[in-house]
Amino acid sequence: MRVLITGITGFVGSHLAEYALARGDVEVFGTVRWRSRMDNINGILGDIDLIDCDLRDPSATRKCLEQVRPDYIFHLAAQSYVPASWSAPSETLTTNILAELNLLEAIRDLGLETRIQVAGSSEEYGLVLEDEVPIGEDNPLRPLSPYAVSKVAQDFLAWQYNQSYGIFAVRTRAFNHTGPRRGQVFVTSDFSRQIAMIEKGLKEPVIEVGNLEARRDFSDARDVVRAYWLSLEKGEPGDVYNIGSGSAVTIQEMLDMLLSMTDDRIEVMPVPERMRPSDVLILLSDNTKFHAQTGWKTEIPLEKTLQDLLDYWRDRVDRGKL
Ligand code: GDD
């Protein structure tokens, strides 16, 4: 079968490409832009086909789908960093919404039978009340950032194209996920990178942090890509599924786990610039629906994910890849 991954050079996209290749019977295609960084997919470049396509361009997107005619599309490409959506809201909204719109229009126009997974986010839930956790799919969406609004729009676009045109679109709302290759701006990677630099003597032994009180439901990206696959294999068209571990830790607890993995004594310093105009206090998934539909649950414990991530940064720091 033929699979197209948008955002294949990214953190999750690269893990999904590896997972699809390991299945043995899958031809993997991915969209790239001329300035995409290839670091994450260097190891599989010989096994995949890359297509130059800026998804914000409708004709380029249509040509790409006409060429590939995929059975499955995993739509992961997006501006995915919440703080960047405050500094550049228009870019986040246009990129995230238009890319998906162009894909859906191309599927419709070409009359493709393809199944498409749309990567939404737990950020869509945003302001969650105390009696609303764990969060089910029916919870009200109260997005707290332009990024979250863009994901709500993506989510509803997929639903609308399913209802209006019968397109096999499945909406996933992934809670936080991490692991090796996680972009350095995200909290688990940021802290791991700082620790690796401190260990190497490249930074004074002070780790800079933002809001440590937020609670997040972290999964390993290698578990999440299995879920994305299952969402298209076993999910109902038009339906929406939470993807999460079902347990949450505070950012402080996550930091303590990372600090327990180093012999260095490190001071923790809150930095005002790392605080957000509004932060989502708690994201904890009720994953019952997806588990019942597909049998999926997370397999990799958070300790292992964080250990692998810290080792990934140690290796990068050793190689001067900061
Ligand atoms: N990035 C960062 N840096 N976050 C910090 C820091 C810091 O120094 N200190 C505390 N935090 C807190 C943030 O305020 C937030 O509450 C939490 O750590 C997680 O931040 P991120 O790792 O940046 O992720 P996110 O929760 O905003 O969004 C991620 O998860 C979403 C799914 O819930 C991203 O991957 C999104 O793309 C994804 O949709």
GROMACS .gro file of C-alpha atoms and ligand atoms in nm:
model
  361
    1MET     CA    1   0.000   0.000   0.000
    2ARG     CA    2   0.096   0.363  -0.051
    3VAL     CA    3   0.122   0.604   0.237
    4LEU     CA    4   0.180   0.980   0.229
    5ILE     CA    5   0.314   1.153   0.539
    6THR     CA    6   0.300   1.531   0.548
    7GLY     CA    7   0.563   1.663   0.787
    8ILE     CA    8   0.780   1.355   0.732
    9THR     CA    9   1.098   1.545   0.824
   10GLY     CA   10   0.955   1.639   1.162
   11PHE     CA   11   0.974   1.463   1.495
   12VAL     CA   12   0.657   1.251   1.474
   13GLY     CA   13   0.668   1.222   1.094
   14SER     CA   14   1.010   1.058   1.102
   15HIS     CA   15   0.901   0.805   1.365
   16LEU     CA   16   0.585   0.730   1.167
   17ALA     CA   17   0.788   0.676   0.849
   18GLU     CA   18   1.010   0.425   1.032
   19TYR     CA   19   0.706   0.249   1.173
   20ALA     CA   20   0.541   0.225   0.829
   21LEU     CA   21   0.862   0.094   0.668
   22ALA     CA   22   0.899  -0.169   0.940
   23ARG     CA   23   0.556  -0.305   0.847
   24GLY     CA   24   0.718  -0.433   0.527
   25ASP     CA   25   0.438  -0.387   0.276
   26VAL     CA   26   0.426  -0.008   0.267
   27GLU     CA   27   0.562   0.241   0.015
   28VAL     CA   28   0.632   0.561   0.205
   29PHE     CA   29   0.603   0.906   0.045
   30GLY     CA   30   0.656   1.236   0.223
   31THR     CA   31   0.616   1.602   0.144
   32VAL     CA   32   0.911   1.837   0.191
   33ARG     CA   33   0.980   2.203   0.125
   34TRP     CA   34   1.306   2.331  -0.015
   35ARG     CA   35   1.429   2.443   0.327
   36SER     CA   36   1.319   2.134   0.522
   37ARG     CA   37   1.590   1.993   0.750
   38MET     CA   38   1.669   1.630   0.675
   39ASP     CA   39   1.842   1.533   1.004
   40ASN     CA   40   1.550   1.325   1.132
   41ILE     CA   41   1.518   1.115   0.817
   42ASN     CA   42   1.882   1.080   0.712
   43GLY     CA   43   1.876   0.711   0.810
   44ILE     CA   44   1.582   0.625   0.580
   45LEU     CA   45   1.638   0.853   0.280
   46GLY     CA   46   1.707   0.552   0.057
   47ASP     CA   47   1.377   0.388   0.152
   48ILE     CA   48   1.129   0.669   0.101
   49ASP     CA   49   1.014   0.901  -0.179
   50LEU     CA   50   1.015   1.271  -0.111
   51ILE     CA   51   0.794   1.514  -0.299
   52ASP     CA   52   0.864   1.883  -0.310
   53CYS     CA   53   0.532   2.035  -0.207
   54ASP     CA   54   0.433   2.339  -0.006
   55LEU     CA   55   0.092   2.237   0.121
   56ARG     CA   56  -0.015   2.600   0.143
   57ASP     CA   57  -0.022   2.599  -0.235
   58PRO     CA   58  -0.342   2.437  -0.372
   59SER     CA   59  -0.203   2.342  -0.713
   60ALA     CA   60   0.117   2.192  -0.570
   61THR     CA   61  -0.090   1.990  -0.324
   62ARG     CA   62  -0.324   1.866  -0.596
   63LYS     CA   63  -0.028   1.763  -0.814
   64CYS     CA   64   0.128   1.578  -0.523
   65LEU     CA   65  -0.186   1.374  -0.454
   66GLU     CA   66  -0.238   1.310  -0.825
   67GLN     CA   67   0.114   1.169  -0.843
   68VAL     CA   68   0.111   0.961  -0.525
   69ARG     CA   69  -0.255   0.848  -0.510
   70PRO     CA   70  -0.203   0.730  -0.152
   71ASP     CA   71  -0.418   0.478   0.031
   72TYR     CA   72  -0.346   0.654   0.360
   73ILE     CA   73  -0.249   1.015   0.431
   74PHE     CA   74  -0.112   1.111   0.771
   75HIS     CA   75  -0.141   1.487   0.792
   76LEU     CA   76   0.117   1.594   1.049
   77ALA     CA   77   0.268   1.904   0.885
   78ALA     CA   78   0.189   2.212   1.094
   79GLN     CA   79   0.325   2.501   1.293
   80SER     CA   80   0.315   2.312   1.623
   81TYR     CA   81   0.481   2.535   1.884
   82VAL     CA   82   0.223   2.710   2.102
   83PRO     CA   83   0.432   3.023   2.191
   84ALA     CA   84   0.512   3.085   1.821
   85SER     CA   85   0.140   3.119   1.762
   86TRP     CA   86   0.129   3.423   1.989
   87SER     CA   87   0.418   3.595   1.813
   88ALA     CA   88   0.292   3.501   1.464
   89PRO     CA   89  -0.079   3.415   1.491
   90SER     CA   90  -0.157   3.478   1.128
   91GLU     CA   91   0.118   3.245   1.008
   92THR     CA   92   0.004   2.967   1.241
   93LEU     CA   93  -0.359   2.998   1.140
   94THR     CA   94  -0.298   3.021   0.766
   95THR     CA   95  -0.040   2.743   0.754
   96ASN     CA   96  -0.234   2.500   0.967
   97ILE     CA   97  -0.577   2.559   0.818
   98LEU     CA   98  -0.484   2.609   0.452
   99ALA     CA   99  -0.258   2.304   0.432
  100GLU     CA  100  -0.540   2.079   0.542
  101LEU     CA  101  -0.800   2.256   0.330
  102ASN     CA  102  -0.581   2.206   0.021
  103LEU     CA  103  -0.540   1.836   0.097
  104LEU     CA  104  -0.913   1.783   0.149
  105GLU     CA  105  -1.001   1.978  -0.164
  106ALA     CA  106  -0.750   1.777  -0.368
  107ILE     CA  107  -0.892   1.448  -0.237
  108ARG     CA  108  -1.243   1.565  -0.326
  109ASP     CA  109  -1.150   1.706  -0.664
  110LEU     CA  110  -0.953   1.398  -0.770
  111GLY     CA  111  -1.220   1.165  -0.635
  112LEU     CA  112  -0.962   0.970  -0.435
  113GLU     CA  113  -1.068   0.687  -0.203
  114THR     CA  114  -0.782   0.774   0.032
  115ARG     CA  115  -0.817   0.773   0.410
  116ILE     CA  116  -0.676   1.079   0.588
  117GLN     CA  117  -0.578   1.119   0.952
  118VAL     CA  118  -0.580   1.475   1.076
  119ALA     CA  119  -0.349   1.542   1.369
  120GLY     CA  120  -0.541   1.752   1.615
  121SER     CA  121  -0.430   1.825   1.969
  122SER     CA  122  -0.531   1.812   2.333
  123GLU     CA  123  -0.465   2.188   2.324
  124GLU     CA  124  -0.808   2.214   2.162
  125TYR     CA  125  -0.964   2.147   2.504
  126GLY     CA  126  -0.771   2.446   2.646
  127LEU     CA  127  -0.943   2.573   2.957
  128VAL     CA  128  -1.044   2.254   3.133
  129LEU     CA  129  -1.250   2.271   3.454
  130GLU     CA  130  -1.159   2.068   3.763
  131ASP     CA  131  -1.453   1.830   3.728
  132GLU     CA  132  -1.378   1.767   3.359
  133VAL     CA  133  -1.069   1.546   3.400
  134PRO     CA  134  -0.988   1.298   3.263
  135ILE     CA  135  -1.098   1.471   2.943
  136GLY     CA  136  -1.332   1.287   2.708
  137GLU     CA  137  -1.385   1.369   2.342
  138ASP     CA  138  -1.720   1.535   2.421
  139ASN     CA  139  -1.564   1.795   2.648
  140PRO     CA  140  -1.624   2.155   2.537
  141LEU     CA  141  -1.337   2.302   2.333
  142ARG     CA  142  -1.212   2.624   2.491
  143PRO     CA  143  -0.883   2.692   2.306
  144LEU     CA  144  -0.636   2.924   2.483
  145SER     CA  145  -0.391   3.008   2.201
  146PRO     CA  146  -0.401   3.083   1.828
  147TYR     CA  147  -0.234   2.743   1.781
  148ALA     CA  148  -0.520   2.573   1.965
  149VAL     CA  149  -0.775   2.766   1.756
  150SER     CA  150  -0.599   2.648   1.439
  151LYS     CA  151  -0.626   2.287   1.558
  152VAL     CA  152  -0.998   2.329   1.637
  153ALA     CA  153  -1.046   2.458   1.282
  154GLN     CA  154  -0.848   2.163   1.139
  155ASP     CA  155  -1.053   1.923   1.348
  156PHE     CA  156  -1.387   2.066   1.232
  157LEU     CA  157  -1.275   2.092   0.870
  158ALA     CA  158  -1.208   1.720   0.868
  159TRP     CA  159  -1.548   1.654   1.024
  160GLN     CA  160  -1.722   1.882   0.776
  161TYR     CA  161  -1.554   1.721   0.472
  162ASN     CA  162  -1.660   1.383   0.602
  163GLN     CA  163  -2.019   1.497   0.649
  164SER     CA  164  -2.044   1.696   0.327
  165TYR     CA  165  -1.851   1.474   0.087
  166GLY     CA  166  -1.808   1.139   0.261
  167ILE     CA  167  -1.429   1.169   0.278
  168PHE     CA  168  -1.273   0.909   0.509
  169ALA     CA  169  -1.119   1.156   0.751
  170VAL     CA  170  -1.032   1.055   1.108
  171ARG     CA  171  -0.955   1.317   1.370
  172THR     CA  172  -0.700   1.243   1.640
  173ARG     CA  173  -0.639   1.464   1.944
  174ALA     CA  174  -0.297   1.369   2.071
  175PHE     CA  175  -0.193   1.471   2.419
  176ASN     CA  176   0.174   1.565   2.472
  177HIS     CA  177   0.425   1.326   2.326
  178THR     CA  178   0.799   1.322   2.326
  179GLY     CA  179   1.110   1.109   2.274
  180PRO     CA  180   1.431   1.121   2.067
  181ARG     CA  181   1.428   1.393   1.794
  182ARG     CA  182   1.178   1.609   1.980
  183GLY     CA  183   1.225   1.971   1.866
  184GLN     CA  184   1.439   2.165   2.108
  185VAL     CA  185   1.178   2.432   2.188
  186PHE     CA  186   0.943   2.184   2.358
  187VAL     CA  187   0.974   2.144   2.732
  188THR     CA  188   1.110   1.788   2.760
  189SER     CA  189   1.370   1.850   2.492
  190ASP     CA  190   1.457   2.196   2.617
  191PHE     CA  191   1.529   2.066   2.969
  192SER     CA  192   1.719   1.759   2.839
  193ARG     CA  193   1.933   1.975   2.614
  194GLN     CA  194   2.017   2.213   2.900
  195ILE     CA  195   2.120   1.916   3.119
  196ALA     CA  196   2.337   1.768   2.843
  197MET     CA  197   2.508   2.106   2.793
  198ILE     CA  198   2.568   2.145   3.167
  199GLU     CA  199   2.719   1.795   3.186
  200LYS     CA  200   2.956   1.886   2.905
  201GLY     CA  201   3.059   2.211   3.078
  202LEU     CA  202   2.899   2.421   2.803
  203LYS     CA  203   2.656   2.590   3.039
  204GLU     CA  204   2.664   2.697   3.402
  205PRO     CA  205   2.475   2.446   3.626
  206VAL     CA  206   2.148   2.636   3.619
  207ILE     CA  207   1.845   2.510   3.432
  208GLU     CA  208   1.603   2.777   3.313
  209VAL     CA  209   1.235   2.695   3.335
  210GLY     CA  210   0.886   2.837   3.282
  211ASN     CA  211   0.562   2.726   3.449
  212LEU     CA  212   0.632   2.406   3.644
  213GLU     CA  213   0.278   2.369   3.777
  214ALA     CA  214   0.111   2.270   3.449
  215ARG     CA  215   0.012   1.905   3.429
  216ARG     CA  216   0.056   1.708   3.109
  217ASP     CA  217  -0.026   1.358   2.987
  218PHE     CA  218   0.301   1.254   2.816
  219SER     CA  219   0.328   0.957   2.578
  220ASP     CA  220   0.618   0.830   2.373
  221ALA     CA  221   0.601   0.933   2.005
  222ARG     CA  222   0.680   0.572   1.914
  223ASP     CA  223   0.353   0.472   2.081
  224VAL     CA  224   0.167   0.763   1.926
  225VAL     CA  225   0.260   0.670   1.567
  226ARG     CA  226   0.113   0.322   1.624
  227ALA     CA  227  -0.206   0.496   1.733
  228TYR     CA  228  -0.210   0.713   1.420
  229TRP     CA  229  -0.181   0.403   1.205
  230LEU     CA  230  -0.464   0.230   1.392
  231SER     CA  231  -0.681   0.541   1.361
  232LEU     CA  232  -0.696   0.487   0.984
  233GLU     CA  233  -0.698   0.109   0.998
  234LYS     CA  234  -0.972   0.071   1.258
  235GLY     CA  235  -1.121   0.417   1.323
  236GLU     CA  236  -1.466   0.530   1.212
  237PRO     CA  237  -1.469   0.788   0.931
  238GLY     CA  238  -1.550   1.135   1.066
  239ASP     CA  239  -1.496   1.029   1.425
  240VAL     CA  240  -1.256   1.185   1.679
  241TYR     CA  241  -1.024   1.004   1.920
  242ASN     CA  242  -0.810   1.112   2.213
  243ILE     CA  243  -0.458   0.970   2.201
  244GLY     CA  244  -0.294   0.977   2.543
  245SER     CA  245  -0.151   0.762   2.819
  246GLY     CA  246  -0.429   0.833   3.068
  247SER     CA  247  -0.200   0.964   3.340
  248ALA     CA  248  -0.049   1.306   3.399
  249VAL     CA  249   0.253   1.455   3.574
  250THR     CA  250   0.338   1.814   3.658
  251ILE     CA  251   0.620   1.973   3.459
  252GLN     CA  252   0.804   1.987   3.796
  253GLU     CA  253   0.772   1.608   3.832
  254MET     CA  254   0.893   1.556   3.476
  255LEU     CA  255   1.190   1.785   3.548
  256ASP     CA  256   1.269   1.593   3.868
  257MET     CA  257   1.276   1.269   3.669
  258LEU     CA  258   1.526   1.418   3.425
  259LEU     CA  259   1.738   1.562   3.707
  260SER     CA  260   1.752   1.219   3.872
  261MET     CA  261   1.923   1.089   3.556
  262THR     CA  262   2.230   1.311   3.592
  263ASP     CA  263   2.510   1.314   3.851
  264ASP     CA  264   2.553   1.691   3.819
  265ARG     CA  265   2.405   1.921   4.082
  266ILE     CA  266   2.181   2.163   3.898
  267GLU     CA  267   1.997   2.469   4.024
  268VAL     CA  268   1.647   2.538   3.888
  269MET     CA  269   1.573   2.898   3.791
  270PRO     CA  270   1.228   3.027   3.681
  271VAL     CA  271   1.258   3.279   3.396
  272PRO     CA  272   0.969   3.523   3.327
  273GLU     CA  273   1.020   3.506   2.947
  274ARG     CA  274   0.938   3.135   2.960
  275MET     CA  275   0.590   3.204   3.103
  276ARG     CA  276   0.295   3.217   2.860
  277PRO     CA  277   0.013   3.475   2.833
  278SER     CA  278  -0.221   3.187   2.924
  279ASP     CA  279  -0.115   2.833   2.994
  280VAL     CA  280  -0.330   2.525   2.987
  281LEU     CA  281  -0.327   2.402   3.349
  282ILE     CA  282  -0.409   2.037   3.306
  283LEU     CA  283  -0.437   1.798   3.012
  284LEU     CA  284  -0.520   1.443   3.110
  285SER     CA  285  -0.678   1.210   2.858
  286ASP     CA  286  -0.968   0.976   2.888
  287ASN     CA  287  -0.852   0.732   2.619
  288THR     CA  288  -1.132   0.477   2.668
  289LYS     CA  289  -1.292   0.541   2.331
  290PHE     CA  290  -0.979   0.482   2.124
  291HIS     CA  291  -0.879   0.181   2.330
  292ALA     CA  292  -1.224   0.026   2.279
  293GLN     CA  293  -1.211   0.095   1.904
  294THR     CA  294  -0.856  -0.026   1.835
  295GLY     CA  295  -0.710  -0.198   2.143
  296TRP     CA  296  -0.430   0.063   2.158
  297LYS     CA  297  -0.259   0.164   2.479
  298THR     CA  298   0.081   0.309   2.555
  299GLU     CA  299   0.363   0.062   2.611
  300ILE     CA  300   0.670   0.277   2.679
  301PRO     CA  301   0.695   0.417   3.034
  302LEU     CA  302   0.777   0.787   3.075
  303GLU     CA  303   1.108   0.707   3.251
  304LYS     CA  304   1.235   0.525   2.941
  305THR     CA  305   1.112   0.798   2.707
  306LEU     CA  306   1.293   1.065   2.908
  307GLN     CA  307   1.609   0.855   2.940
  308ASP     CA  308   1.615   0.803   2.562
  309LEU     CA  309   1.554   1.172   2.504
  310LEU     CA  310   1.834   1.276   2.742
  311ASP     CA  311   2.071   1.029   2.574
  312TYR     CA  312   1.969   1.169   2.236
  313TRP     CA  313   2.071   1.519   2.352
  314ARG     CA  314   2.392   1.391   2.511
  315ASP     CA  315   2.482   1.242   2.175
  316ARG     CA  316   2.398   1.563   1.989
  317VAL     CA  317   2.596   1.775   2.231
  318ASP     CA  318   2.893   1.535   2.190
  319ARG     CA  319   2.873   1.582   1.815
  320GLY     CA  320   2.841   1.960   1.849
  321LYS     CA  321   2.488   1.947   1.701
  322LEU     CA  322   2.332   2.209   1.925
  323GDD     N1  323   0.852   2.490   2.596
  323GDD     C1  324   0.864   2.509   2.729
  323GDD     N2  325   0.983   2.558   2.781
  323GDD     N3  326   0.758   2.481   2.811
  323GDD     C2  327   0.773   2.499   2.943
  323GDD     C3  328   0.892   2.547   3.000
  323GDD     C4  329   1.001   2.579   2.915
  323GDD     O1  330   1.108   2.623   2.959
  323GDD     N4  331   0.877   2.550   3.135
  323GDD     C5  332   0.753   2.507   3.160
  323GDD     N5  333   0.690   2.477   3.046
  323GDD     C6  334   0.552   2.427   3.034
  323GDD     C7  335   0.464   2.504   2.936
  323GDD     O2  336   0.418   2.628   2.994
  323GDD     C8  337   0.353   2.403   2.914
  323GDD     O3  338   0.261   2.410   3.020
  323GDD     C9  339   0.426   2.268   2.924
  323GDD     O4  340   0.554   2.295   2.983
  323GDD    C10  341   0.449   2.196   2.793
  323GDD     O5  342   0.503   2.287   2.699
  323GDD     P1  343   0.552   2.238   2.555
  323GDD     O6  344   0.647   2.127   2.565
  323GDD     O7  345   0.597   2.361   2.481
  323GDD     O8  346   0.420   2.174   2.489
  323GDD     P2  347   0.269   2.224   2.481
  323GDD     O9  348   0.193   2.152   2.588
  323GDD    O10  349   0.258   2.371   2.478
  323GDD    O11  350   0.224   2.171   2.338
  323GDD    C11  351   0.267   2.045   2.290
  323GDD    O12  352   0.168   1.948   2.311
  323GDD    C12  353   0.048   1.966   2.237
  323GDD    C13  354  -0.045   1.851   2.273
  323GDD    O13  355  -0.096   1.873   2.401
  323GDD    C14  356   0.300   2.061   2.141
  323GDD    O14  357   0.363   1.942   2.095
  323GDD    C15  358   0.177   2.085   2.059
  323GDD    O15  359   0.210   2.087   1.921
  323GDD    C16  360   0.078   1.971   2.089
  323GDD    O16  361  -0.039   1.990   2.013
   0.00000   0.00000   0.00000
